mmCIF file with all atom_site columns, C-alpha atoms and ligand atoms in Angstrom:
data_model
loop_
_atom_site.group_PDB
_atom_site.id
_atom_site.type_symbol
_atom_site.label_atom_id
_atom_site.label_alt_id
_atom_site.label_comp_id
_atom_site.label_asym_id
_atom_site.label_entity_id
_atom_site.label_seq_id
_atom_site.pdbx_PDB_ins_code
_atom_site.Cartn_x
_atom_site.Cartn_y
_atom_site.Cartn_z
_atom_site.occupancy
_atom_site.B_iso_or_equiv
_atom_site.pdbx_formal_charge
_atom_site.auth_seq_id
_atom_site.auth_comp_id
_atom_site.auth_asym_id
_atom_site.auth_atom_id
_atom_site.pdbx_PDB_model_num
ATOM   1   C  CA  . MET A 1 1   ? -29.322 -40.251 -87.041 1.00 71.00 ? 1   MET A CA  1
ATOM   2   C  CA  . ALA A 1 2   ? -32.072 -37.848 -87.874 1.00 93.00 ? 2   ALA A CA  1
ATOM   3   C  CA  . LEU A 1 3   ? -32.037 -34.108 -87.971 1.00 97.00 ? 3   LEU A CA  1
ATOM   4   C  CA  . ARG A 1 4   ? -35.092 -32.146 -86.912 1.00 98.00 ? 4   ARG A CA  1
ATOM   5   C  CA  . ASP A 1 5   ? -36.159 -28.733 -88.173 1.00 98.00 ? 5   ASP A CA  1
ATOM   6   C  CA  . ILE A 1 6   ? -35.475 -25.929 -85.743 1.00 98.00 ? 6   ILE A CA  1
ATOM   7   C  CA  . ARG A 1 7   ? -38.340 -23.560 -84.994 1.00 98.00 ? 7   ARG A CA  1
ATOM   8   C  CA  . ILE A 1 8   ? -37.411 -19.928 -85.417 1.00 98.00 ? 8   ILE A CA  1
ATOM   9   C  CA  . ASP A 1 9   ? -38.383 -16.870 -83.355 1.00 97.00 ? 9   ASP A CA  1
ATOM   10  C  CA  . GLY A 1 10  ? -41.893 -15.835 -84.385 1.00 97.00 ? 10  GLY A CA  1
ATOM   11  C  CA  . ASP A 1 11  ? -43.145 -19.442 -84.149 1.00 98.00 ? 11  ASP A CA  1
ATOM   12  C  CA  . GLU A 1 12  ? -45.610 -19.395 -81.268 1.00 98.00 ? 12  GLU A CA  1
ATOM   13  C  CA  . ILE A 1 13  ? -44.618 -22.855 -80.028 1.00 98.00 ? 13  ILE A CA  1
ATOM   14  C  CA  . LEU A 1 14  ? -41.475 -21.189 -78.645 1.00 98.00 ? 14  LEU A CA  1
ATOM   15  C  CA  . LEU A 1 15  ? -43.663 -19.133 -76.291 1.00 98.00 ? 15  LEU A CA  1
ATOM   16  C  CA  . LYS A 1 16  ? -45.592 -22.068 -74.811 1.00 98.00 ? 16  LYS A CA  1
ATOM   17  C  CA  . ARG A 1 17  ? -44.962 -23.994 -71.627 1.00 98.00 ? 17  ARG A CA  1
ATOM   18  C  CA  . ALA A 1 18  ? -43.761 -27.534 -72.282 1.00 98.00 ? 18  ALA A CA  1
ATOM   19  C  CA  . LYS A 1 19  ? -45.368 -30.520 -70.545 1.00 98.00 ? 19  LYS A CA  1
ATOM   20  C  CA  . GLU A 1 20  ? -43.837 -33.056 -68.186 1.00 98.00 ? 20  GLU A CA  1
ATOM   21  C  CA  . ILE A 1 21  ? -42.695 -36.348 -69.684 1.00 98.00 ? 21  ILE A CA  1
ATOM   22  C  CA  . LYS A 1 22  ? -44.601 -39.151 -67.977 1.00 98.00 ? 22  LYS A CA  1
ATOM   23  C  CA  . THR A 1 23  ? -42.557 -42.090 -69.230 1.00 98.00 ? 23  THR A CA  1
ATOM   24  C  CA  . VAL A 1 24  ? -39.068 -42.186 -70.677 1.00 98.00 ? 24  VAL A CA  1
ATOM   25  C  CA  . ASN A 1 25  ? -39.994 -44.574 -73.483 1.00 98.00 ? 25  ASN A CA  1
ATOM   26  C  CA  . GLU A 1 26  ? -38.385 -45.413 -76.830 1.00 97.00 ? 26  GLU A CA  1
ATOM   27  C  CA  . LYS A 1 27  ? -40.017 -42.417 -78.498 1.00 97.00 ? 27  LYS A CA  1
ATOM   28  C  CA  . ILE A 1 28  ? -38.456 -40.050 -75.954 1.00 98.00 ? 28  ILE A CA  1
ATOM   29  C  CA  . LYS A 1 29  ? -35.056 -41.730 -76.344 1.00 98.00 ? 29  LYS A CA  1
ATOM   30  C  CA  . LEU A 1 30  ? -35.299 -41.354 -80.114 1.00 97.00 ? 30  LEU A CA  1
ATOM   31  C  CA  . LEU A 1 31  ? -36.227 -37.691 -79.719 1.00 98.00 ? 31  LEU A CA  1
ATOM   32  C  CA  . ALA A 1 32  ? -33.249 -37.123 -77.393 1.00 98.00 ? 32  ALA A CA  1
ATOM   33  C  CA  . GLY A 1 33  ? -30.920 -38.711 -79.956 1.00 98.00 ? 33  GLY A CA  1
ATOM   34  C  CA  . ASP A 1 34  ? -32.349 -36.589 -82.757 1.00 98.00 ? 34  ASP A CA  1
ATOM   35  C  CA  . MET A 1 35  ? -32.020 -33.458 -80.625 1.00 98.00 ? 35  MET A CA  1
ATOM   36  C  CA  . LEU A 1 36  ? -28.351 -34.224 -79.962 1.00 98.00 ? 36  LEU A CA  1
ATOM   37  C  CA  . ASP A 1 37  ? -27.752 -34.864 -83.671 1.00 98.00 ? 37  ASP A CA  1
ATOM   38  C  CA  . THR A 1 38  ? -29.475 -31.589 -84.536 1.00 98.00 ? 38  THR A CA  1
ATOM   39  C  CA  . MET A 1 39  ? -27.581 -29.640 -81.872 1.00 98.00 ? 39  MET A CA  1
ATOM   40  C  CA  . TYR A 1 40  ? -24.215 -30.983 -83.088 1.00 97.00 ? 40  TYR A CA  1
ATOM   41  C  CA  . ASP A 1 41  ? -25.150 -30.409 -86.723 1.00 97.00 ? 41  ASP A CA  1
ATOM   42  C  CA  . LYS A 1 42  ? -25.856 -26.734 -85.968 1.00 97.00 ? 42  LYS A CA  1
ATOM   43  C  CA  . ASN A 1 43  ? -22.853 -26.470 -83.661 1.00 95.00 ? 43  ASN A CA  1
ATOM   44  C  CA  . GLY A 1 44  ? -25.031 -25.374 -80.741 1.00 97.00 ? 44  GLY A CA  1
ATOM   45  C  CA  . VAL A 1 45  ? -24.280 -25.945 -77.063 1.00 97.00 ? 45  VAL A CA  1
ATOM   46  C  CA  . GLY A 1 46  ? -27.867 -26.749 -76.161 1.00 98.00 ? 46  GLY A CA  1
ATOM   47  C  CA  . LEU A 1 47  ? -31.272 -27.507 -77.628 1.00 98.00 ? 47  LEU A CA  1
ATOM   48  C  CA  . ALA A 1 48  ? -34.688 -27.778 -75.991 1.00 99.00 ? 48  ALA A CA  1
ATOM   49  C  CA  . ALA A 1 49  ? -37.553 -29.936 -77.272 1.00 98.00 ? 49  ALA A CA  1
ATOM   50  C  CA  . PRO A 1 50  ? -39.860 -26.967 -78.051 1.00 98.00 ? 50  PRO A CA  1
ATOM   51  C  CA  . GLN A 1 51  ? -37.176 -25.753 -80.472 1.00 98.00 ? 51  GLN A CA  1
ATOM   52  C  CA  . VAL A 1 52  ? -37.879 -28.805 -82.610 1.00 98.00 ? 52  VAL A CA  1
ATOM   53  C  CA  . GLY A 1 53  ? -41.632 -28.372 -82.219 1.00 98.00 ? 53  GLY A CA  1
ATOM   54  C  CA  . ILE A 1 54  ? -42.187 -30.803 -79.344 1.00 98.00 ? 54  ILE A CA  1
ATOM   55  C  CA  . LEU A 1 55  ? -43.776 -29.335 -76.208 1.00 98.00 ? 55  LEU A CA  1
ATOM   56  C  CA  . LYS A 1 56  ? -42.096 -31.661 -73.748 1.00 98.00 ? 56  LYS A CA  1
ATOM   57  C  CA  . ARG A 1 57  ? -39.814 -30.889 -70.822 1.00 98.00 ? 57  ARG A CA  1
ATOM   58  C  CA  . MET A 1 58  ? -36.487 -32.066 -72.150 1.00 98.00 ? 58  MET A CA  1
ATOM   59  C  CA  . PHE A 1 59  ? -33.290 -30.435 -73.297 1.00 98.00 ? 59  PHE A CA  1
ATOM   60  C  CA  . VAL A 1 60  ? -29.817 -31.518 -74.314 1.00 98.00 ? 60  VAL A CA  1
ATOM   61  C  CA  . VAL A 1 61  ? -26.538 -29.734 -73.589 1.00 98.00 ? 61  VAL A CA  1
ATOM   62  C  CA  . ASP A 1 62  ? -22.896 -30.213 -74.544 1.00 98.00 ? 62  ASP A CA  1
ATOM   63  C  CA  . ILE A 1 63  ? -20.569 -27.386 -73.606 1.00 97.00 ? 63  ILE A CA  1
ATOM   64  C  CA  . SER A 1 64  ? -17.361 -29.314 -74.355 1.00 97.00 ? 64  SER A CA  1
ATOM   65  C  CA  . GLU A 1 65  ? -15.043 -28.102 -77.100 1.00 95.00 ? 65  GLU A CA  1
ATOM   66  C  CA  . GLU A 1 66  ? -14.559 -31.676 -78.323 1.00 96.00 ? 66  GLU A CA  1
ATOM   67  C  CA  . ARG A 1 67  ? -18.344 -32.115 -78.655 1.00 96.00 ? 67  ARG A CA  1
ATOM   68  C  CA  . ASN A 1 68  ? -18.258 -35.419 -76.817 1.00 96.00 ? 68  ASN A CA  1
ATOM   69  C  CA  . GLU A 1 69  ? -19.974 -34.735 -73.473 1.00 97.00 ? 69  GLU A CA  1
ATOM   70  C  CA  . PRO A 1 70  ? -23.694 -34.918 -74.177 1.00 98.00 ? 70  PRO A CA  1
ATOM   71  C  CA  . TYR A 1 71  ? -26.187 -34.460 -71.348 1.00 98.00 ? 71  TYR A CA  1
ATOM   72  C  CA  . VAL A 1 72  ? -29.899 -35.133 -71.539 1.00 98.00 ? 72  VAL A CA  1
ATOM   73  C  CA  . PHE A 1 73  ? -32.179 -33.465 -68.980 1.00 98.00 ? 73  PHE A CA  1
ATOM   74  C  CA  . ILE A 1 74  ? -35.752 -34.751 -68.731 1.00 98.00 ? 74  ILE A CA  1
ATOM   75  C  CA  . ASN A 1 75  ? -38.279 -32.930 -66.506 1.00 98.00 ? 75  ASN A CA  1
ATOM   76  C  CA  . PRO A 1 76  ? -35.467 -30.744 -65.117 1.00 98.00 ? 76  PRO A CA  1
ATOM   77  C  CA  . VAL A 1 77  ? -35.938 -28.715 -61.960 1.00 98.00 ? 77  VAL A CA  1
ATOM   78  C  CA  . ILE A 1 78  ? -33.526 -25.992 -60.948 1.00 98.00 ? 78  ILE A CA  1
ATOM   79  C  CA  . GLU A 1 79  ? -33.390 -26.482 -57.195 1.00 98.00 ? 79  GLU A CA  1
ATOM   80  C  CA  . SER A 1 80  ? -31.094 -23.649 -56.233 1.00 98.00 ? 80  SER A CA  1
ATOM   81  C  CA  . GLU A 1 81  ? -29.222 -20.731 -57.726 1.00 98.00 ? 81  GLU A CA  1
ATOM   82  C  CA  . GLU A 1 82  ? -26.238 -18.871 -56.422 1.00 98.00 ? 82  GLU A CA  1
ATOM   83  C  CA  . GLY A 1 83  ? -24.325 -15.775 -57.455 1.00 98.00 ? 83  GLY A CA  1
ATOM   84  C  CA  . GLU A 1 84  ? -24.542 -13.906 -60.712 1.00 98.00 ? 84  GLU A CA  1
ATOM   85  C  CA  . GLN A 1 85  ? -22.784 -13.728 -64.058 1.00 98.00 ? 85  GLN A CA  1
ATOM   86  C  CA  . CYS A 1 86  ? -23.360 -11.612 -67.116 1.00 97.00 ? 86  CYS A CA  1
ATOM   87  C  CA  . GLY A 1 87  ? -22.259 -12.806 -70.543 1.00 96.00 ? 87  GLY A CA  1
ATOM   88  C  CA  . PRO A 1 88  ? -23.184 -13.228 -74.193 1.00 96.00 ? 88  PRO A CA  1
ATOM   89  C  CA  . GLU A 1 89  ? -25.864 -15.651 -75.351 1.00 97.00 ? 89  GLU A CA  1
ATOM   90  C  CA  . GLY A 1 90  ? -27.215 -16.721 -78.671 1.00 97.00 ? 90  GLY A CA  1
ATOM   91  C  CA  . CYS A 1 91  ? -29.881 -19.225 -79.660 1.00 98.00 ? 91  CYS A CA  1
ATOM   92  C  CA  . LEU A 1 92  ? -30.404 -21.564 -82.608 1.00 98.00 ? 92  LEU A CA  1
ATOM   93  C  CA  . SER A 1 93  ? -34.011 -20.304 -82.731 1.00 98.00 ? 93  SER A CA  1
ATOM   94  C  CA  . VAL A 1 94  ? -32.897 -16.676 -82.977 1.00 98.00 ? 94  VAL A CA  1
ATOM   95  C  CA  . PRO A 1 95  ? -30.329 -16.700 -85.796 1.00 96.00 ? 95  PRO A CA  1
ATOM   96  C  CA  . ASN A 1 96  ? -27.636 -14.054 -86.152 1.00 96.00 ? 96  ASN A CA  1
ATOM   97  C  CA  . LYS A 1 97  ? -28.273 -12.331 -82.848 1.00 97.00 ? 97  LYS A CA  1
ATOM   98  C  CA  . GLN A 1 98  ? -26.437 -12.105 -79.576 1.00 97.00 ? 98  GLN A CA  1
ATOM   99  C  CA  . GLY A 1 99  ? -27.119 -10.353 -76.305 1.00 97.00 ? 99  GLY A CA  1
ATOM   100 C  CA  . GLN A 1 100 ? -25.782 -9.996  -72.788 1.00 97.00 ? 100 GLN A CA  1
ATOM   101 C  CA  . VAL A 1 101 ? -27.822 -11.931 -70.226 1.00 98.00 ? 101 VAL A CA  1
ATOM   102 C  CA  . LYS A 1 102 ? -27.607 -12.066 -66.434 1.00 98.00 ? 102 LYS A CA  1
ATOM   103 C  CA  . ARG A 1 103 ? -27.698 -15.591 -65.053 1.00 98.00 ? 103 ARG A CA  1
ATOM   104 C  CA  . PRO A 1 104 ? -26.827 -17.257 -61.766 1.00 98.00 ? 104 PRO A CA  1
ATOM   105 C  CA  . MET A 1 105 ? -23.168 -18.270 -61.451 1.00 98.00 ? 105 MET A CA  1
ATOM   106 C  CA  . LYS A 1 106 ? -24.084 -21.667 -60.003 1.00 98.00 ? 106 LYS A CA  1
ATOM   107 C  CA  . VAL A 1 107 ? -27.156 -23.838 -60.208 1.00 98.00 ? 107 VAL A CA  1
ATOM   108 C  CA  . LYS A 1 108 ? -28.183 -27.137 -58.750 1.00 98.00 ? 108 LYS A CA  1
ATOM   109 C  CA  . VAL A 1 109 ? -30.416 -29.062 -61.123 1.00 98.00 ? 109 VAL A CA  1
ATOM   110 C  CA  . LYS A 1 110 ? -32.172 -32.378 -60.863 1.00 98.00 ? 110 LYS A CA  1
ATOM   111 C  CA  . ALA A 1 111 ? -33.647 -34.270 -63.766 1.00 98.00 ? 111 ALA A CA  1
ATOM   112 C  CA  . LEU A 1 112 ? -34.162 -37.705 -65.255 1.00 98.00 ? 112 LEU A CA  1
ATOM   113 C  CA  . ASP A 1 113 ? -31.539 -39.060 -67.603 1.00 98.00 ? 113 ASP A CA  1
ATOM   114 C  CA  . ILE A 1 114 ? -32.094 -40.949 -70.844 1.00 97.00 ? 114 ILE A CA  1
ATOM   115 C  CA  . ASN A 1 115 ? -32.713 -44.155 -68.851 1.00 97.00 ? 115 ASN A CA  1
ATOM   116 C  CA  . GLY A 1 116 ? -35.342 -42.489 -66.684 1.00 97.00 ? 116 GLY A CA  1
ATOM   117 C  CA  . GLU A 1 117 ? -33.008 -42.431 -63.667 1.00 98.00 ? 117 GLU A CA  1
ATOM   118 C  CA  . GLU A 1 118 ? -33.014 -39.360 -61.471 1.00 98.00 ? 118 GLU A CA  1
ATOM   119 C  CA  . PHE A 1 119 ? -29.769 -37.464 -61.135 1.00 98.00 ? 119 PHE A CA  1
ATOM   120 C  CA  . SER A 1 120 ? -28.709 -34.211 -59.616 1.00 98.00 ? 120 SER A CA  1
ATOM   121 C  CA  . MET A 1 121 ? -25.740 -32.014 -60.396 1.00 98.00 ? 121 MET A CA  1
ATOM   122 C  CA  . GLU A 1 122 ? -24.237 -28.716 -59.405 1.00 98.00 ? 122 GLU A CA  1
ATOM   123 C  CA  . VAL A 1 123 ? -22.707 -26.741 -62.223 1.00 98.00 ? 123 VAL A CA  1
ATOM   124 C  CA  . GLU A 1 124 ? -21.283 -23.283 -62.608 1.00 98.00 ? 124 GLU A CA  1
ATOM   125 C  CA  . GLY A 1 125 ? -20.136 -20.770 -65.172 1.00 98.00 ? 125 GLY A CA  1
ATOM   126 C  CA  . PHE A 1 126 ? -21.029 -21.458 -68.785 1.00 97.00 ? 126 PHE A CA  1
ATOM   127 C  CA  . PHE A 1 127 ? -22.659 -24.808 -67.979 1.00 98.00 ? 127 PHE A CA  1
ATOM   128 C  CA  . ALA A 1 128 ? -24.992 -23.058 -65.510 1.00 98.00 ? 128 ALA A CA  1
ATOM   129 C  CA  . ARG A 1 129 ? -25.767 -20.440 -68.146 1.00 98.00 ? 129 ARG A CA  1
ATOM   130 C  CA  . ALA A 1 130 ? -26.594 -23.103 -70.747 1.00 98.00 ? 130 ALA A CA  1
ATOM   131 C  CA  . ILE A 1 131 ? -28.912 -24.949 -68.355 1.00 98.00 ? 131 ILE A CA  1
ATOM   132 C  CA  . CYS A 1 132 ? -30.767 -21.749 -67.426 1.00 98.00 ? 132 CYS A CA  1
ATOM   133 C  CA  . HIS A 1 133 ? -31.141 -20.800 -71.096 1.00 98.00 ? 133 HIS A CA  1
ATOM   134 C  CA  . GLU A 1 134 ? -32.487 -24.227 -72.070 1.00 98.00 ? 134 GLU A CA  1
ATOM   135 C  CA  . ASN A 1 135 ? -34.719 -24.467 -69.019 1.00 98.00 ? 135 ASN A CA  1
ATOM   136 C  CA  . ASP A 1 136 ? -36.265 -21.115 -69.967 1.00 98.00 ? 136 ASP A CA  1
ATOM   137 C  CA  . HIS A 1 137 ? -37.240 -22.639 -73.335 1.00 98.00 ? 137 HIS A CA  1
ATOM   138 C  CA  . LEU A 1 138 ? -39.375 -25.178 -71.437 1.00 98.00 ? 138 LEU A CA  1
ATOM   139 C  CA  . ASN A 1 139 ? -41.292 -22.267 -69.945 1.00 98.00 ? 139 ASN A CA  1
ATOM   140 C  CA  . GLY A 1 140 ? -41.737 -20.445 -73.242 1.00 98.00 ? 140 GLY A CA  1
ATOM   141 C  CA  . ILE A 1 141 ? -39.081 -17.858 -72.485 1.00 98.00 ? 141 ILE A CA  1
ATOM   142 C  CA  . LEU A 1 142 ? -36.545 -16.721 -75.080 1.00 98.00 ? 142 LEU A CA  1
ATOM   143 C  CA  . TYR A 1 143 ? -33.299 -15.135 -73.921 1.00 98.00 ? 143 TYR A CA  1
ATOM   144 C  CA  . THR A 1 144 ? -34.089 -12.105 -76.079 1.00 97.00 ? 144 THR A CA  1
ATOM   145 C  CA  . THR A 1 145 ? -36.676 -11.037 -73.490 1.00 97.00 ? 145 THR A CA  1
ATOM   146 C  CA  . LYS A 1 146 ? -33.918 -10.940 -70.846 1.00 97.00 ? 146 LYS A CA  1
ATOM   147 C  CA  . ALA A 1 147 ? -31.006 -9.659  -72.915 1.00 97.00 ? 147 ALA A CA  1
ATOM   148 C  CA  . GLU A 1 148 ? -29.410 -6.275  -72.853 1.00 92.00 ? 148 GLU A CA  1
ATOM   149 C  CA  . ASP A 1 149 ? -27.612 -4.897  -75.885 1.00 90.00 ? 149 ASP A CA  1
ATOM   150 C  CA  . LEU A 1 150 ? -29.167 -7.327  -78.341 1.00 93.00 ? 150 LEU A CA  1
ATOM   151 C  CA  . VAL A 1 151 ? -27.073 -7.040  -81.494 1.00 95.00 ? 151 VAL A CA  1
ATOM   152 C  CA  . GLU A 1 152 ? -26.954 -8.547  -84.993 1.00 95.00 ? 152 GLU A CA  1
ATOM   153 C  CA  . ILE A 1 153 ? -23.948 -10.761 -85.618 1.00 91.00 ? 153 ILE A CA  1
HETATM 154 ZN ZN1 . ZN  B 2 .   ? -32.135 -21.125 -77.136 1.00 72.22 ? 201 ZN  B ZN1 1
#
């Protein structure tokens, strides 16, 4: 287990587009494990590689209350979006803030898993929100640029 330092808003790496991962090798698997450890340590529901200073297209998500349903998305592509939801978001890279963000209610996403196998899933509600938030990180977009009523918490 290894924790990585989280980059904080103001760090320009958070505004850059991350690059595709060509091979899911041991280094990528190690990074995914470290990202999960870091996400759980900070009690986050998701973490994208640029948030730990690595400009690669990968994020991890676990929206379960028990913190035992980790997902790794490598080179994710959101293939379709449906509906709309508006709800609160926060971000480990933007401490002590929260804002209301509009997101699709449902998304279909395809990606590679930790073994380099392609998978596709349709998710809705909070899971869809988490995927959209993390996917934005891969394109250098912070939720604060989309949020209404950004408040200190
Ligand atoms: Zn975030």
